[in-house]
Tab-separated table of C-alpha atoms in Angstrom:
chain	number	residue	atom	x	y	z
Q	1	MET	CA	-20.286	2.437	16.967
Q	2	ASN	CA	-19.970	-0.684	14.666
Q	3	LYS	CA	-16.622	-1.428	12.684
Q	4	LEU	CA	-17.151	-4.227	10.457
Q	5	LEU	CA	-13.622	-4.630	8.721
Q	6	ARG	CA	-10.779	-6.101	10.654
Q	7	ARG	CA	-7.622	-4.346	9.640
Q	8	LYS	CA	-3.636	-4.775	10.346
Q	9	ILE	CA	-3.518	-1.206	12.084
Q	10	ASP	CA	-5.917	-2.671	14.888
Q	11	ALA	CA	-2.967	-4.775	16.179
Q	12	PHE	CA	-0.705	-2.238	15.765
Q	13	LEU	CA	-2.632	0.405	17.586
Q	14	THR	CA	-3.343	-2.020	20.453
Q	15	ALA	CA	0.558	-2.576	20.665
Q	16	TRP	CA	1.193	0.835	20.762
Q	17	LYS	CA	-0.958	1.675	23.534
Q	18	GLN	CA	0.834	-1.081	25.633
Q	19	ASN	CA	4.111	0.371	25.178
Q	20	PRO	CA	4.823	2.664	28.202
Q	21	ASP	CA	7.248	4.864	26.625
Q	22	ARG	CA	4.697	5.403	23.485
Q	23	LYS	CA	5.201	8.582	21.463
Q	24	PRO	CA	2.241	10.630	19.829
Q	25	LEU	CA	1.479	8.556	16.599
Q	26	ILE	CA	1.031	10.009	13.049
Q	27	VAL	CA	-0.905	7.612	10.663
Q	28	LYS	CA	-0.537	8.493	7.055
Q	29	GLY	CA	-1.887	7.067	3.807
Q	30	ALA	CA	-3.602	7.670	0.615
Q	31	ARG	CA	-7.188	9.063	1.137
Q	32	GLN	CA	-10.273	6.891	1.862
Q	33	ILE	CA	-8.148	3.746	2.796
Q	34	GLY	CA	-9.920	3.539	6.387
Q	35	LYS	CA	-7.472	5.601	8.574
Q	36	THR	CA	-10.194	7.526	10.476
Q	37	ARG	CA	-12.783	4.673	10.810
Q	38	SER	CA	-9.895	2.615	12.402
Q	39	ILE	CA	-8.638	5.238	14.714
Q	40	GLU	CA	-12.028	6.272	15.821
Q	41	TRP	CA	-12.964	2.576	16.606
Q	42	PHE	CA	-9.836	2.065	18.975
Q	43	ALA	CA	-10.053	5.327	20.521
Q	44	LYS	CA	-13.889	4.772	21.568
Q	45	GLN	CA	-12.672	1.051	22.850
Q	46	ASN	CA	-9.711	2.269	24.787
Q	47	TYR	CA	-10.416	5.801	26.477
Q	48	SER	CA	-12.682	7.498	28.608
Q	49	SER	CA	-12.585	10.688	26.688
Q	50	VAL	CA	-11.941	11.015	23.269
Q	51	ILE	CA	-11.389	14.394	21.899
Q	52	GLN	CA	-11.488	14.441	17.939
Q	53	ILE	CA	-10.859	17.303	15.815
Q	54	ASN	CA	-10.984	17.308	12.030
Q	55	PHE	CA	-9.068	20.237	10.884
Q	56	ILE	CA	-10.918	20.321	7.484
Q	57	GLU	CA	-14.286	20.197	8.761
Q	58	GLN	CA	-13.393	22.566	12.021
Q	59	LYS	CA	-11.129	24.934	10.800
Q	60	LYS	CA	-11.464	27.047	13.826
Q	61	TYR	CA	-9.399	24.651	15.786
Q	62	CYS	CA	-6.295	25.378	13.644
Q	63	ASN	CA	-6.174	28.371	15.924
Q	64	ILE	CA	-5.810	26.379	19.138
Q	65	PHE	CA	-1.997	26.568	18.667
Q	66	ASN	CA	-1.814	30.477	18.325
Q	67	ASP	CA	-0.724	30.946	21.929
Q	68	GLY	CA	1.857	28.448	21.534
Q	69	PHE	CA	2.509	24.804	21.926
Q	70	GLU	CA	2.624	24.297	25.525
Q	71	VAL	CA	-0.153	21.596	26.432
Q	72	ASN	CA	-1.974	23.765	29.050
Q	73	SER	CA	-2.288	26.597	26.390
Q	74	ILE	CA	-3.593	24.190	24.019
Q	75	LEU	CA	-6.009	22.650	26.491
Q	76	LYS	CA	-7.301	26.286	27.374
Q	77	ASN	CA	-7.887	27.034	23.638
Q	78	ILE	CA	-9.907	24.065	23.221
Q	79	SER	CA	-11.951	24.657	26.345
Q	80	LEU	CA	-12.817	28.135	25.018
Q	81	LEU	CA	-14.092	26.418	21.859
Q	82	ASN	CA	-15.827	23.593	23.545
Q	83	PRO	CA	-16.220	24.084	27.216
Q	84	GLU	CA	-17.787	20.500	27.667
Q	85	THR	CA	-14.377	18.959	26.862
Q	86	GLU	CA	-13.007	16.522	29.380
Q	87	PHE	CA	-9.204	16.384	29.953
Q	88	ILE	CA	-8.584	13.175	32.109
Q	89	PRO	CA	-4.816	12.559	32.522
Q	90	GLY	CA	-4.082	8.800	31.573
Q	91	ARG	CA	-7.288	8.349	29.953
Q	92	THR	CA	-7.845	11.092	27.366
Q	93	ILE	CA	-6.676	10.657	23.677
Q	94	PHE	CA	-6.529	13.468	21.190
Q	95	PHE	CA	-7.330	12.547	17.912
Q	96	PHE	CA	-6.305	15.260	15.499
Q	97	ASP	CA	-7.663	14.285	11.866
Q	98	GLU	CA	-6.778	15.722	8.542
Q	99	LEU	CA	-3.105	16.790	9.917
Q	100	GLN	CA	-2.530	18.216	6.108
Q	101	ALA	CA	-5.036	21.193	6.689
Q	102	CYS	CA	-2.976	22.177	10.154
Q	103	PRO	CA	0.565	21.464	9.803
Q	104	ASN	CA	1.405	23.510	13.017
Q	105	CYS	CA	-0.176	20.537	14.794
Q	106	ALA	CA	2.783	18.510	14.266
Q	107	THR	CA	4.815	20.973	16.350
Q	108	SER	CA	2.773	20.292	19.270
Q	109	LEU	CA	3.681	16.735	19.375
Q	110	LYS	CA	6.870	16.917	21.029
Q	111	PHE	CA	5.293	19.068	23.812
Q	112	PHE	CA	2.391	16.229	24.224
Q	113	LYS	CA	5.079	13.706	24.644
Q	114	LEU	CA	7.171	15.834	27.004
Q	115	ASP	CA	3.909	16.642	29.155
Q	116	GLY	CA	2.950	12.717	29.261
Q	117	ARG	CA	-0.482	12.992	30.490
Q	118	PHE	CA	-2.214	12.528	27.115
Q	119	ASP	CA	-2.150	10.261	24.182
Q	120	VAL	CA	-2.091	11.741	20.582
Q	121	ILE	CA	-2.876	10.168	17.352
Q	122	CYS	CA	-2.809	12.319	14.035
Q	123	SER	CA	-4.014	11.396	10.678
Q	124	GLY	CA	-3.777	12.604	7.393
Q	125	SER	CA	-3.987	12.176	3.540
Q	126	LEU	CA	-0.743	11.645	1.816
Q	127	MET	CA	-2.157	14.028	-0.669
Q	128	GLY	CA	-1.754	17.616	0.609
Q	129	ILE	CA	0.971	17.066	3.522
Q	130	ASN	CA	4.182	18.481	3.132
Q	131	TYR	CA	5.924	15.719	5.030
Q	132	ASN	CA	9.225	17.389	4.519
Q	133	GLU	CA	8.030	20.325	6.704
Q	134	ILE	CA	6.267	17.859	9.463
Q	135	GLU	CA	9.300	15.754	9.481
Q	136	SER	CA	11.391	18.556	10.746
Q	137	ASN	CA	8.966	19.115	13.549
Q	138	SER	CA	8.885	16.947	16.714
Q	139	VAL	CA	11.848	14.785	15.629
Q	140	GLY	CA	12.451	11.987	18.058
Q	141	HIS	CA	9.053	12.647	19.617
Q	142	LYS	CA	6.629	10.950	17.302
Q	143	GLU	CA	6.155	7.614	15.509
Q	144	ASP	CA	5.002	7.228	12.024
Q	145	TYR	CA	3.005	4.547	10.421
Q	146	GLU	CA	1.810	4.305	6.977
Q	147	MET	CA	-1.500	2.659	6.057
Q	148	TYR	CA	-2.836	0.879	2.978
Q	149	SER	CA	-5.813	0.019	1.480
Q	150	MET	CA	-6.736	-3.480	2.247
Q	151	ASP	CA	-4.235	-6.656	1.544
Q	152	PHE	CA	-5.445	-9.757	0.584
Q	153	GLU	CA	-4.926	-11.314	4.124
Q	154	GLU	CA	-7.674	-8.392	5.349
Q	155	PHE	CA	-9.944	-9.329	2.535
Q	156	LEU	CA	-9.629	-12.924	3.674
Q	157	TRP	CA	-10.597	-11.852	7.176
Q	158	ALA	CA	-13.646	-9.777	5.726
Q	159	ASN	CA	-14.818	-12.872	3.914
Q	160	GLY	CA	-15.059	-14.786	7.226
Q	161	TYR	CA	-11.534	-16.585	6.999
Q	162	SER	CA	-9.557	-17.165	10.314
Q	163	ASP	CA	-6.046	-16.767	11.162
Q	164	ASP	CA	-5.845	-20.421	11.740
Q	165	PHE	CA	-6.765	-20.765	8.015
Q	166	ILE	CA	-4.060	-18.384	6.967
Q	167	ASP	CA	-1.458	-20.189	9.166
Q	168	GLU	CA	-2.445	-23.364	7.424
Q	169	LEU	CA	-1.660	-21.914	4.128
Q	170	TYR	CA	1.697	-20.609	5.473
Q	171	ARG	CA	2.485	-24.105	6.575
Q	172	HIS	CA	2.000	-25.477	3.141
Q	173	MET	CA	4.262	-23.026	1.755
Q	174	LEU	CA	6.873	-23.862	4.644
Q	175	GLU	CA	6.667	-27.657	3.836
Q	176	VAL	CA	6.313	-27.118	0.206
Q	177	THR	CA	3.075	-29.548	0.240
Q	178	PRO	CA	0.340	-28.904	-2.521
Q	179	LEU	CA	-2.898	-27.456	-1.473
Q	180	ALA	CA	-6.221	-29.361	-2.085
Q	181	THR	CA	-7.959	-28.779	-5.344
Q	182	LEU	CA	-11.016	-27.290	-3.712
Q	183	GLN	CA	-8.716	-24.934	-1.644
Q	184	LEU	CA	-6.996	-23.688	-4.702
Q	185	ASP	CA	-10.355	-23.398	-6.642
Q	186	VAL	CA	-11.953	-21.374	-3.828
Q	187	LEU	CA	-8.925	-19.184	-3.194
Q	188	PHE	CA	-8.316	-18.318	-6.863
Q	189	GLY	CA	-11.910	-17.281	-7.009
Q	190	LEU	CA	-11.359	-15.012	-4.079
Q	191	PHE	CA	-8.383	-13.597	-5.540
Q	192	ARG	CA	-9.865	-12.746	-8.795
Q	193	ASP	CA	-12.722	-10.860	-7.043
Q	194	TYR	CA	-9.970	-9.091	-4.940
Q	195	ALA	CA	-8.177	-8.277	-7.951
Q	196	ILE	CA	-11.418	-6.794	-9.733
Q	197	ILE	CA	-12.667	-4.910	-6.617
Q	198	GLY	CA	-9.476	-3.968	-4.897
Q	199	GLY	CA	-8.834	-3.229	-1.264
Q	200	MET	CA	-10.425	0.195	-0.890
Q	201	PRO	CA	-12.712	-0.436	2.251
Q	202	GLU	CA	-16.024	0.970	1.121
Q	203	VAL	CA	-15.813	-1.188	-1.984
Q	204	VAL	CA	-14.782	-4.392	-0.008
Q	205	ASN	CA	-17.857	-3.773	2.439
Q	206	THR	CA	-20.259	-3.687	-0.350
Q	207	TYR	CA	-18.929	-6.538	-2.099
Q	208	VAL	CA	-19.207	-8.427	1.522
Q	209	LYS	CA	-22.688	-7.110	2.056
Q	210	ASN	CA	-24.126	-7.908	-1.447
Q	211	LYS	CA	-21.932	-11.015	-2.066
Q	212	ASN	CA	-21.449	-9.853	-5.458
Q	213	PHE	CA	-20.035	-6.997	-7.587
Q	214	SER	CA	-23.192	-4.768	-7.339
Q	215	GLY	CA	-22.578	-1.290	-6.436
Q	216	THR	CA	-18.768	-1.723	-6.418
Q	217	LEU	CA	-18.141	-0.053	-9.800
Q	218	GLY	CA	-19.888	3.274	-8.903
Q	219	ILE	CA	-17.629	3.469	-5.733
Q	220	GLN	CA	-14.507	2.945	-7.696
Q	221	LYS	CA	-15.498	5.607	-10.503
Q	222	GLN	CA	-16.209	8.133	-7.618
Q	223	LEU	CA	-12.834	7.427	-6.209
Q	224	LEU	CA	-10.862	7.944	-9.412
Q	225	LYS	CA	-12.708	11.287	-9.545
Q	226	ASP	CA	-11.917	12.180	-6.212
Q	227	TYR	CA	-8.259	11.362	-6.820
Q	228	GLU	CA	-8.390	13.684	-9.841
Q	229	GLU	CA	-9.902	16.592	-8.050
Q	230	ASP	CA	-7.201	16.241	-5.259
Q	231	ILE	CA	-4.661	16.576	-8.028
Q	232	SER	CA	-6.132	19.948	-9.048
Q	233	LYS	CA	-6.456	20.817	-5.099
Q	234	TYR	CA	-3.176	19.787	-3.885
Q	235	VAL	CA	-0.435	20.064	-6.548
Q	236	ASP	CA	1.678	22.726	-5.636
Q	237	GLY	CA	4.865	23.896	-7.537
Q	238	LEU	CA	4.001	21.833	-10.681
Q	239	ASP	CA	1.938	21.921	-13.679
Q	240	LYS	CA	-1.202	20.272	-12.541
Q	241	ALA	CA	-2.158	19.289	-16.144
Q	242	LYS	CA	1.085	17.302	-16.548
Q	243	VAL	CA	0.366	15.496	-13.378
Q	244	LYS	CA	-2.984	14.529	-14.403
Q	245	ALA	CA	-1.630	13.583	-17.831
Q	246	VAL	CA	0.806	10.970	-15.974
Q	247	TYR	CA	-2.107	9.986	-13.749
Q	248	ASN	CA	-4.576	9.145	-16.876
Q	249	HIS	CA	-1.734	7.327	-18.907
Q	250	ILE	CA	-1.177	4.579	-16.354
Q	251	SER	CA	-3.427	2.062	-17.888
Q	252	THR	CA	-2.344	2.794	-21.134
Q	253	PHE	CA	1.228	1.933	-20.661
Q	254	LEU	CA	0.287	-1.243	-18.619
Q	255	ALA	CA	-1.506	-2.501	-21.547
Q	256	LYS	CA	1.823	-2.434	-23.958
Q	257	GLU	CA	4.121	-5.370	-23.994
Q	258	ASN	CA	7.081	-3.951	-21.998
Q	259	LYS	CA	4.769	-1.807	-19.615
Q	260	ARG	CA	7.571	0.823	-19.225
Q	261	PHE	CA	6.239	4.254	-18.739
Q	262	GLN	CA	7.637	6.825	-21.494
Q	263	ILE	CA	7.071	10.469	-20.869
Q	264	THR	CA	7.758	10.850	-24.486
Q	265	LYS	CA	4.524	9.202	-25.691
Q	266	ILE	CA	2.127	10.996	-23.196
Q	267	ALA	CA	1.807	13.939	-25.700
Q	268	LYS	CA	3.299	15.302	-28.893
Q	269	ASN	CA	7.016	16.781	-27.972
Q	270	ALA	CA	6.630	15.801	-24.316
Q	271	ARG	CA	10.262	15.769	-22.457
Q	272	ASN	CA	11.199	14.112	-19.445
Q	273	ARG	CA	12.514	17.359	-17.992
Q	274	ASP	CA	9.157	18.946	-18.408
Q	275	TYR	CA	7.587	16.271	-16.197
Q	276	ILE	CA	10.172	16.071	-13.200
Q	277	GLY	CA	8.375	15.690	-10.054
Q	278	CYS	CA	5.179	14.588	-11.419
Q	279	VAL	CA	5.718	10.832	-10.884
Q	280	ASP	CA	7.431	11.710	-7.433
Q	281	TRP	CA	4.329	13.765	-6.429
Q	282	LEU	CA	1.917	10.946	-7.368
Q	283	SER	CA	4.084	8.348	-5.682
Q	284	ASP	CA	4.622	10.575	-2.575
Q	285	ALA	CA	0.584	11.095	-2.504
Q	286	GLY	CA	-0.088	7.301	-2.105
Q	287	VAL	CA	-1.661	7.069	-5.622
Q	288	ILE	CA	0.905	4.992	-7.539
Q	289	ASN	CA	3.749	2.307	-6.883
Q	290	VAL	CA	6.768	3.054	-8.981
Q	291	CYS	CA	8.988	0.107	-10.157
Q	292	TYR	CA	12.658	0.720	-11.190
Q	293	CYS	CA	14.739	-0.959	-13.484
Q	294	LEU	CA	17.814	-2.478	-12.050
Q	295	ASN	CA	21.246	-1.691	-13.776
Q	296	ARG	CA	22.315	-5.242	-13.099
Q	297	PRO	CA	20.708	-8.024	-11.174
Q	298	GLU	CA	22.747	-8.077	-8.084
Q	299	LEU	CA	22.960	-6.661	-4.648
Q	300	PRO	CA	22.461	-4.204	-3.257
Q	301	LEU	CA	19.152	-3.062	-4.497
Q	302	LYS	CA	18.983	0.545	-3.402
Q	303	GLY	CA	21.324	2.467	-5.666
Q	304	ASN	CA	21.598	0.095	-8.275
Q	305	TYR	CA	18.787	1.133	-10.680
Q	306	ASP	CA	18.150	3.941	-13.453
Q	307	PRO	CA	15.822	6.545	-12.121
Q	308	LYS	CA	15.016	7.453	-15.386
Q	309	LEU	CA	13.463	3.627	-16.328
Q	310	TYR	CA	10.521	2.618	-14.483
Q	311	LYS	CA	6.969	1.202	-14.650
Q	312	ILE	CA	4.117	2.901	-12.802
Q	313	TYR	CA	1.143	0.677	-11.162
Q	314	TYR	CA	-1.873	1.763	-9.460
Q	315	LYS	CA	-1.821	1.412	-5.728
Q	316	ASP	CA	-5.029	-0.387	-5.938
Q	317	THR	CA	-5.764	-2.773	-8.645
Q	318	GLY	CA	-9.456	-2.276	-8.263
Q	319	LEU	CA	-8.889	1.207	-9.394
Q	320	LEU	CA	-6.777	0.189	-12.316
Q	321	ILE	CA	-9.635	-1.978	-13.616
Q	322	ALA	CA	-12.245	0.828	-12.957
Q	323	SER	CA	-9.960	3.034	-15.174
Q	324	LEU	CA	-10.351	0.896	-18.048
Q	325	ASP	CA	-13.064	1.190	-20.899
Q	326	GLU	CA	-16.401	-0.074	-19.934
Q	327	GLU	CA	-16.271	-3.155	-22.119
Q	328	ALA	CA	-13.013	-4.145	-20.502
Q	329	GLN	CA	-14.469	-3.916	-16.965
Q	330	GLU	CA	-17.642	-5.671	-18.008
Q	331	ASP	CA	-15.560	-8.509	-19.710
Q	332	LEU	CA	-13.207	-8.862	-16.294
Q	333	ARG	CA	-16.285	-8.893	-14.127
Q	334	ALA	CA	-18.236	-11.361	-15.953
Q	335	ASN	CA	-15.422	-13.760	-17.334
Q	336	LYS	CA	-12.683	-12.949	-14.588
Q	337	ASN	CA	-10.193	-13.459	-17.436
Q	338	LEU	CA	-7.489	-11.319	-16.053
Q	339	GLY	CA	-4.827	-12.537	-18.501
Q	340	THR	CA	-6.592	-10.772	-21.307
Q	341	TYR	CA	-4.923	-7.432	-20.360
Q	342	LYS	CA	-1.241	-8.416	-21.103
Q	343	GLY	CA	-0.625	-9.549	-17.527
Q	344	ALA	CA	-0.880	-5.893	-16.529
Q	345	ILE	CA	-3.449	-6.988	-13.724
Q	346	TYR	CA	-1.345	-9.696	-12.314
Q	347	GLU	CA	1.707	-7.329	-12.136
Q	348	ASN	CA	0.065	-4.659	-10.539
Q	349	ILE	CA	-1.569	-6.597	-7.882
Q	350	VAL	CA	1.663	-8.638	-6.916
Q	351	GLY	CA	3.400	-5.171	-7.134
Q	352	ASP	CA	0.934	-3.860	-4.679
Q	353	MET	CA	0.988	-6.943	-2.398
Q	354	LEU	CA	4.908	-6.573	-2.308
Q	355	VAL	CA	4.590	-3.031	-1.320
Q	356	LYS	CA	2.164	-3.719	1.484
Q	357	GLN	CA	4.643	-5.844	2.892
Q	358	GLY	CA	7.501	-3.167	2.996
Q	359	TYR	CA	9.426	-3.992	-0.211
Q	360	ASN	CA	10.328	-1.417	-2.702
Q	361	LEU	CA	9.771	-2.363	-6.214
Q	362	TYR	CA	12.461	-3.230	-8.865
Q	363	TYR	CA	12.482	-5.055	-12.310
Q	364	TYR	CA	15.258	-5.928	-14.970
Q	365	HIS	CA	15.347	-5.901	-18.587
Q	366	SER	CA	18.172	-6.695	-20.987
Q	367	ASP	CA	18.259	-7.761	-24.775
Q	368	LYS	CA	21.579	-9.087	-24.557
Q	369	PRO	CA	21.488	-11.624	-22.774
Q	370	ALA	CA	17.638	-11.667	-23.265
Q	371	VAL	CA	16.479	-11.280	-19.523
Q	372	GLU	CA	13.158	-10.006	-18.252
Q	373	MET	CA	12.050	-10.103	-14.566
Q	374	ASP	CA	9.204	-8.726	-13.249
Q	375	PHE	CA	10.498	-8.105	-9.641
Q	376	PHE	CA	13.219	-8.643	-7.263
Q	377	ILE	CA	13.547	-9.058	-3.429
Q	378	ARG	CA	16.072	-9.989	-1.262
Q	379	ASP	CA	16.836	-11.748	1.880
Q	380	THR	CA	20.177	-11.394	4.147
Q	381	ASN	CA	22.528	-12.537	1.390
Q	382	SER	CA	20.718	-13.269	-1.811
Q	383	LEU	CA	18.712	-11.727	-4.643
Q	384	ILE	CA	15.495	-13.209	-5.220
Q	385	PRO	CA	13.612	-12.903	-8.715
Q	386	ILE	CA	10.056	-12.940	-8.725
Q	387	GLU	CA	8.299	-14.201	-12.108
Q	388	VAL	CA	4.825	-13.352	-12.278
Q	389	LYS	CA	3.048	-15.378	-15.126
Q	390	ALA	CA	-0.508	-14.531	-16.713
Q	391	THR	CA	-0.351	-17.785	-18.485
Q	392	ASP	CA	1.519	-21.088	-18.212
Q	393	GLY	CA	4.314	-19.921	-20.343
Q	394	SER	CA	8.206	-21.096	-20.396
Q	395	THR	CA	10.503	-19.433	-17.726
Q	396	ALA	CA	13.450	-18.971	-19.865
Q	397	SER	CA	14.403	-15.650	-17.917
Q	398	LEU	CA	14.084	-17.233	-14.437
Q	399	ASN	CA	16.384	-20.032	-15.539
Q	400	ARG	CA	19.009	-17.848	-17.042
Q	401	LEU	CA	19.088	-15.810	-13.798
Q	402	LEU	CA	19.768	-19.370	-11.867
Q	403	ASN	CA	21.896	-21.120	-13.881
Q	404	ASP	CA	24.183	-18.282	-14.964
Q	405	ASN	CA	27.486	-17.967	-13.034
Q	406	ASN	CA	27.299	-14.170	-14.058
Q	407	TYR	CA	24.169	-13.823	-11.499
Q	408	SER	CA	26.111	-15.030	-8.229
Q	409	ASP	CA	23.586	-13.177	-5.970
Q	410	VAL	CA	20.699	-15.152	-7.173
Q	411	LYS	CA	20.436	-18.228	-5.274
Q	412	TYR	CA	16.758	-19.157	-5.822
Q	413	GLY	CA	13.668	-17.928	-7.462
Q	414	ILE	CA	10.089	-17.585	-6.985
Q	415	LYS	CA	7.309	-18.068	-9.888
Q	416	LEU	CA	3.694	-16.850	-9.353
Q	417	GLY	CA	0.805	-18.329	-11.461
Q	418	TYR	CA	-2.332	-20.202	-11.521
Q	419	LYS	CA	-0.203	-23.003	-9.892
Q	420	ASN	CA	-0.148	-25.265	-6.874
Q	421	ILE	CA	2.686	-25.173	-4.639
Q	422	GLY	CA	6.160	-26.555	-5.521
Q	423	PHE	CA	9.712	-26.476	-5.739
Q	424	ASN	CA	11.938	-28.040	-8.556
Q	425	GLY	CA	15.226	-27.521	-6.624
Q	426	LYS	CA	15.658	-23.985	-8.154
Q	427	PHE	CA	12.628	-22.002	-7.903
Q	428	TYR	CA	9.352	-22.282	-5.752
Q	429	THR	CA	6.061	-22.197	-7.499
Q	430	PHE	CA	3.155	-20.355	-5.557
Q	431	PRO	CA	-0.425	-19.491	-6.659
Q	432	TYR	CA	-0.762	-15.686	-6.846
Q	433	PHE	CA	-2.901	-15.601	-3.703
Q	434	LEU	CA	-0.136	-16.589	-1.210
Q	435	THR	CA	2.068	-13.320	-2.320
Q	436	PHE	CA	0.962	-11.575	0.788
Q	437	LEU	CA	2.867	-14.270	2.681
Q	438	LEU	CA	6.218	-14.081	0.785
Q	439	LYS	CA	7.858	-11.812	3.323
Q	440	ARG	CA	7.317	-14.100	6.077
Q	441	PHE	CA	8.014	-17.158	3.937
Q	442	VAL	CA	11.606	-15.577	2.858
Q	443	ALA	CA	12.294	-14.720	6.484
Q	444	ASN	CA	11.795	-18.121	7.882
Q	445	ARG	CA	13.477	-19.761	4.838
Q	446	THR	CA	16.639	-17.678	5.372
Q	447	LYS	CA	16.346	-18.302	9.246
Q	448	THR	CA	16.210	-21.973	8.543
Q	449	SER	CA	19.213	-22.099	5.912
Q	450	GLU	CA	21.653	-20.205	8.663
Q	451	SER	CA	20.862	-22.414	11.623
């Protein structure tokens, strides 16, 4: 079995296996982001016996829990269905795929943990899984891992760049030393390509093999159709047409100047109360990232935002571009001028890069005084505004947040753009492509300032 693309879950799974007190693992995430492939590869490299069950393709295996959840009972029922199955204590892994099709499986994880003879990994698409139901099962006896489409670091790996190369980029950030012109040019080119194709593994694989965009758009279009079909299939308790309406209007609102999502403009006489739950469902399904407007730019972030004011971004920027009209797609692929879409593409990709580092998304907008900031993150004691510039424009809002004593939680800021690395005493300037290193940078800066 050949596994072309290196993923961050690879290192996580290795560390998980090395933990003598490891618990059954649930790997969850949006569909087609590479969960199954990565787990299959890990299992085959590390176990003598791999028992892989896909609850969608092998529906009869949902019945293996009918006689209860004791491990010996489950083994007996698996043997009835496949007498050739080998159960080797300490050298066998159960890989239960498409968990959403058999929620009963989650209850068995507690019993597998207490039994201790076998390792278990479950995988499932966020679409269709009732995680509230699953969370109530096997509490304390399982571990969760959320997987995403490929981030820019994984994209660099796919294109042959090493960990040493990435560590060198990080050292430039820490030491605030500019990158060489050649480095900038090459990395901006790779970043623009990453923005256009996104991080879905099949798309990236095609790009790497062909060394161009050939074939990538067709895959992206099919992914968009698959997501729409899944909305029809899995939405339960909500109006499917309304969920689809929200999903299909994301790019429309991102094209506007303020980019805020407004239910009232989706359809004639549309009301917020009629769409309650639609945005949450898409977010829980791993399809979108939601960015909430802060009440004030101050700490703490959680609880300090208006749940009615938000922007919606695609989880994968490549899918955002694939959702645009054909002329826009051709322009972006041919000219790579991402700024023509009012900065929406830059905001979308930066937001996604922040989420993949574990951040929640927040922005701020105020007319009096006039302040607009794209994103905020934090360290242990300060609020950090992040400005995303599609053009080399002014930084009035960033300067106001840094200079006004009313914003005492803001100690420094970050500006992302087509710029080299720099620091003017108030905010750092970084090229977009270094966004994937921000959490690492902020943690080190905080540690250094406190020592």
